[in-house]
XYZ file of C-alpha atoms in Angstrom:
249
model
C -93.750 -7.735 -153.663
C -91.623 -4.915 -155.013
C -93.648 -2.930 -157.542
C -92.295 -0.904 -160.478
C -94.356 1.290 -162.791
C -93.136 1.551 -166.389
C -94.420 3.761 -169.195
C -93.732 1.686 -172.296
C -95.402 -0.969 -174.375
C -94.465 -4.584 -173.614
C -95.157 -7.886 -175.305
C -96.011 -10.686 -172.864
C -94.323 -13.349 -174.995
C -91.122 -11.342 -175.267
C -91.178 -10.692 -171.518
C -91.361 -14.438 -170.892
C -88.487 -15.106 -173.311
C -86.415 -12.418 -171.589
C -87.052 -13.963 -168.182
C -86.006 -17.344 -169.559
C -82.783 -15.774 -170.844
C -82.138 -14.144 -167.464
C -82.780 -17.381 -165.603
C -80.352 -19.244 -167.829
C -77.704 -16.533 -167.535
C -77.774 -16.105 -163.745
C -77.200 -19.149 -161.529
C -79.011 -17.534 -158.608
C -82.347 -17.835 -160.451
C -81.804 -21.597 -160.779
C -80.755 -21.973 -157.162
C -82.376 -24.255 -154.625
C -81.253 -25.048 -151.089
C -80.624 -28.727 -150.405
C -79.507 -30.546 -147.277
C -76.121 -32.180 -147.906
C -74.747 -34.121 -144.919
C -77.332 -32.306 -142.764
C -75.992 -28.922 -143.902
C -77.900 -26.523 -146.197
C -76.064 -25.894 -149.459
C -76.722 -23.880 -152.592
C -77.485 -26.151 -155.528
C -77.767 -24.856 -159.095
C -80.103 -26.665 -161.431
C -79.794 -27.014 -165.190
C -83.494 -26.580 -165.957
C -84.826 -23.078 -166.537
C -88.066 -22.637 -164.613
C -89.735 -19.565 -163.194
C -93.148 -18.213 -162.226
C -94.529 -15.589 -164.590
C -98.052 -14.160 -164.700
C -99.501 -11.527 -167.008
C -102.701 -9.549 -166.406
C -104.545 -6.915 -168.390
C -106.531 -4.705 -166.008
C -106.592 -1.650 -168.259
C -110.391 -1.836 -168.615
C -111.091 -1.689 -164.877
C -112.314 1.577 -163.310
C -109.451 3.493 -161.684
C -110.567 2.872 -158.105
C -110.961 -0.871 -158.667
C -107.637 -0.907 -160.498
C -105.758 0.590 -157.548
C -107.476 -1.779 -155.122
C -106.553 -4.725 -157.351
C -102.900 -3.616 -157.491
C -102.623 -3.239 -153.707
C -104.372 -6.545 -153.033
C -102.377 -8.469 -155.656
C -99.045 -7.008 -154.538
C -99.859 -8.085 -150.977
C -100.761 -11.599 -152.128
C -97.582 -11.838 -154.179
C -95.492 -10.758 -151.198
C -97.119 -13.354 -148.926
C -96.545 -16.323 -151.221
C -94.418 -19.163 -149.894
C -91.357 -20.518 -151.675
C -90.148 -24.100 -151.518
C -86.400 -23.879 -150.873
C -85.832 -27.462 -151.953
C -87.722 -27.404 -155.244
C -87.719 -23.730 -156.277
C -88.014 -21.464 -158.109
C -87.249 -18.859 -155.453
C -88.560 -15.849 -157.335
C -91.681 -14.832 -159.222
C -92.469 -12.115 -161.739
C -95.877 -10.622 -162.426
C -96.636 -7.994 -165.055
C -99.950 -6.183 -165.323
C -101.108 -3.765 -168.003
C -102.790 -0.797 -166.312
C -103.193 1.619 -169.250
C -102.089 1.869 -172.853
C -98.270 1.957 -172.740
C -98.269 1.635 -168.930
C -97.449 -1.474 -166.924
C -96.717 -2.471 -163.366
C -94.178 -5.170 -162.538
C -94.302 -7.084 -159.251
C -91.031 -8.736 -158.264
C -91.024 -11.247 -155.434
C -87.856 -13.009 -154.263
C -86.993 -15.229 -151.356
C -84.512 -13.253 -149.278
C -82.072 -16.167 -149.357
C -81.212 -15.308 -152.985
C -81.628 -11.540 -153.018
C -81.788 -8.230 -151.196
C -82.885 -4.726 -152.113
C -79.680 -4.052 -154.030
C -79.795 -7.207 -156.138
C -83.497 -6.706 -156.923
C -82.571 -3.350 -158.432
C -79.820 -5.006 -160.484
C -82.269 -7.682 -161.605
C -84.693 -5.074 -162.893
C -81.920 -3.263 -164.789
C -80.766 -6.555 -166.294
C -84.297 -7.346 -167.447
C -84.655 -3.962 -169.143
C -81.274 -4.326 -170.880
C -82.072 -7.790 -172.215
C -85.625 -6.916 -173.236
C -84.546 -3.899 -175.276
C -81.472 -5.609 -176.718
C -78.901 -3.425 -174.995
C -75.351 -4.697 -174.393
C -75.149 -6.894 -171.314
C -71.953 -7.564 -169.386
C -70.925 -11.124 -168.417
C -72.661 -12.119 -165.206
C -70.659 -12.481 -161.997
C -72.077 -15.502 -160.175
C -72.756 -15.529 -156.457
C -70.968 -18.839 -155.969
C -67.747 -17.322 -157.348
C -68.027 -14.362 -154.990
C -68.705 -16.687 -152.054
C -65.691 -18.864 -152.868
C -63.484 -15.784 -153.138
C -64.675 -14.464 -149.776
C -64.080 -17.845 -148.096
C -60.598 -17.958 -149.571
C -59.819 -14.472 -148.235
C -61.130 -15.469 -144.817
C -58.988 -18.623 -144.739
C -55.912 -16.673 -145.840
C -56.285 -14.147 -143.015
C -57.348 -11.248 -145.225
C -59.882 -10.038 -142.645
C -57.877 -10.825 -139.488
C -56.971 -7.197 -138.819
C -60.555 -6.011 -139.184
C -61.890 -8.850 -137.025
C -59.333 -8.069 -134.305
C -60.263 -4.369 -134.417
C -63.960 -5.020 -133.871
C -63.359 -7.673 -131.230
C -61.338 -5.091 -129.292
C -63.835 -2.313 -129.993
C -66.809 -4.377 -128.820
C -65.048 -6.052 -125.899
C -67.167 -5.818 -122.766
C -70.406 -4.927 -124.508
C -73.395 -7.101 -123.742
C -75.425 -6.433 -126.850
C -78.513 -6.133 -124.643
C -80.592 -3.007 -124.138
C -81.751 -2.627 -120.542
C -85.057 -0.826 -120.952
C -87.837 -0.711 -118.410
C -90.746 -2.761 -119.726
C -94.335 -3.287 -118.664
C -93.825 -7.037 -118.431
C -90.832 -9.293 -117.614
C -88.723 -10.327 -120.578
C -89.463 -13.882 -121.739
C -86.744 -16.474 -121.348
C -86.771 -17.024 -125.108
C -87.535 -14.090 -127.417
C -90.463 -14.553 -129.783
C -89.303 -11.918 -132.325
C -92.913 -10.781 -132.611
C -93.318 -7.051 -132.998
C -95.251 -4.318 -134.678
C -94.985 -1.086 -136.606
C -95.317 2.453 -135.293
C -95.968 5.023 -138.032
C -95.279 8.726 -137.598
C -95.443 11.320 -140.336
C -93.421 14.537 -140.288
C -94.515 17.642 -142.116
C -92.814 18.885 -145.273
C -91.556 21.876 -143.271
C -89.933 19.672 -140.623
C -88.495 17.423 -143.317
C -86.895 20.449 -144.986
C -85.382 21.498 -141.636
C -84.026 17.979 -141.159
C -82.356 18.009 -144.578
C -80.844 21.460 -143.917
C -79.548 20.385 -140.496
C -77.957 17.253 -141.944
C -76.315 19.188 -144.790
C -74.971 21.785 -142.341
C -73.220 19.052 -140.334
C -71.980 17.101 -143.363
C -74.144 14.052 -142.808
C -77.426 12.522 -144.024
C -80.980 12.738 -142.629
C -80.749 9.015 -141.882
C -77.806 9.484 -139.542
C -79.445 12.475 -137.856
C -82.541 10.382 -137.108
C -80.383 7.436 -135.989
C -78.446 9.708 -133.617
C -81.658 11.092 -132.137
C -82.928 7.535 -131.682
C -79.738 6.489 -129.881
C -79.970 9.537 -127.588
C -83.523 8.509 -126.734
C -82.400 4.932 -125.964
C -79.568 6.278 -123.789
C -82.034 8.446 -121.870
C -84.296 5.502 -121.030
C -81.604 2.853 -120.499
C -78.756 4.879 -118.970
C -76.317 2.903 -121.112
C -73.443 4.745 -122.759
C -72.567 2.035 -125.288
C -75.410 1.236 -127.660
C -75.194 -1.304 -130.435
C -77.730 -0.645 -133.149
C -78.101 -2.261 -136.568
C -77.731 -0.047 -139.613
C -78.894 -0.421 -143.181
C -75.929 -0.224 -145.532
C -76.091 0.507 -149.223
C -72.826 1.017 -151.083
C -72.943 3.036 -154.274
C -70.070 3.724 -156.640
C -69.931 6.976 -158.563
C -67.472 8.127 -161.191
C -65.888 11.554 -160.858
């Protein structure tokens, strides 16, 4: 679950009414995935339903409170969603202190990503506090527009560019491994955590600024150099996390 701490007083009933308003306004919150002619399709229901829980843990000792938050956030994140019946998101609000709350947002990735979760939170705050809200652009309209552009050849030039650019690449990293690669990948993996000191982090930021780039791209470049060293391959295809922001001025 994505957790957000807020310093303000909230009314549980008003929160629930706001979520109902959001669900009615945005089709994606009423979305389920149904099989139509053996193909999965987005279906938008008329009924407004969502999962909302409210807790008051303000009386718990601080250590128990933090343990409860971590445990509950983990449980929320591990919950299963039924694509066919929905809803595909849940919202949990917990009062931790006077005028302090924590919100746990959990979405199925089929209807959201990190960017849209942020927009969802902003929309909730605007509706709850009665601020002006712009008309909602629906995902289905965006999808139809993109399909139309694709059919009309809008992306042909870009597709041709990348097909030429990636021509001859295998998309496979030839690294020496302790065991033979399985015929079918399992996609099982793990996490490796490393912490850098504040001093090294400051050096990284300075180095990135000096070369007109970001710390992310410096780290990505170092990672690709490491992969080149161990694989001997000169062309490396690596996924990148993209986040597009628009700024005025």
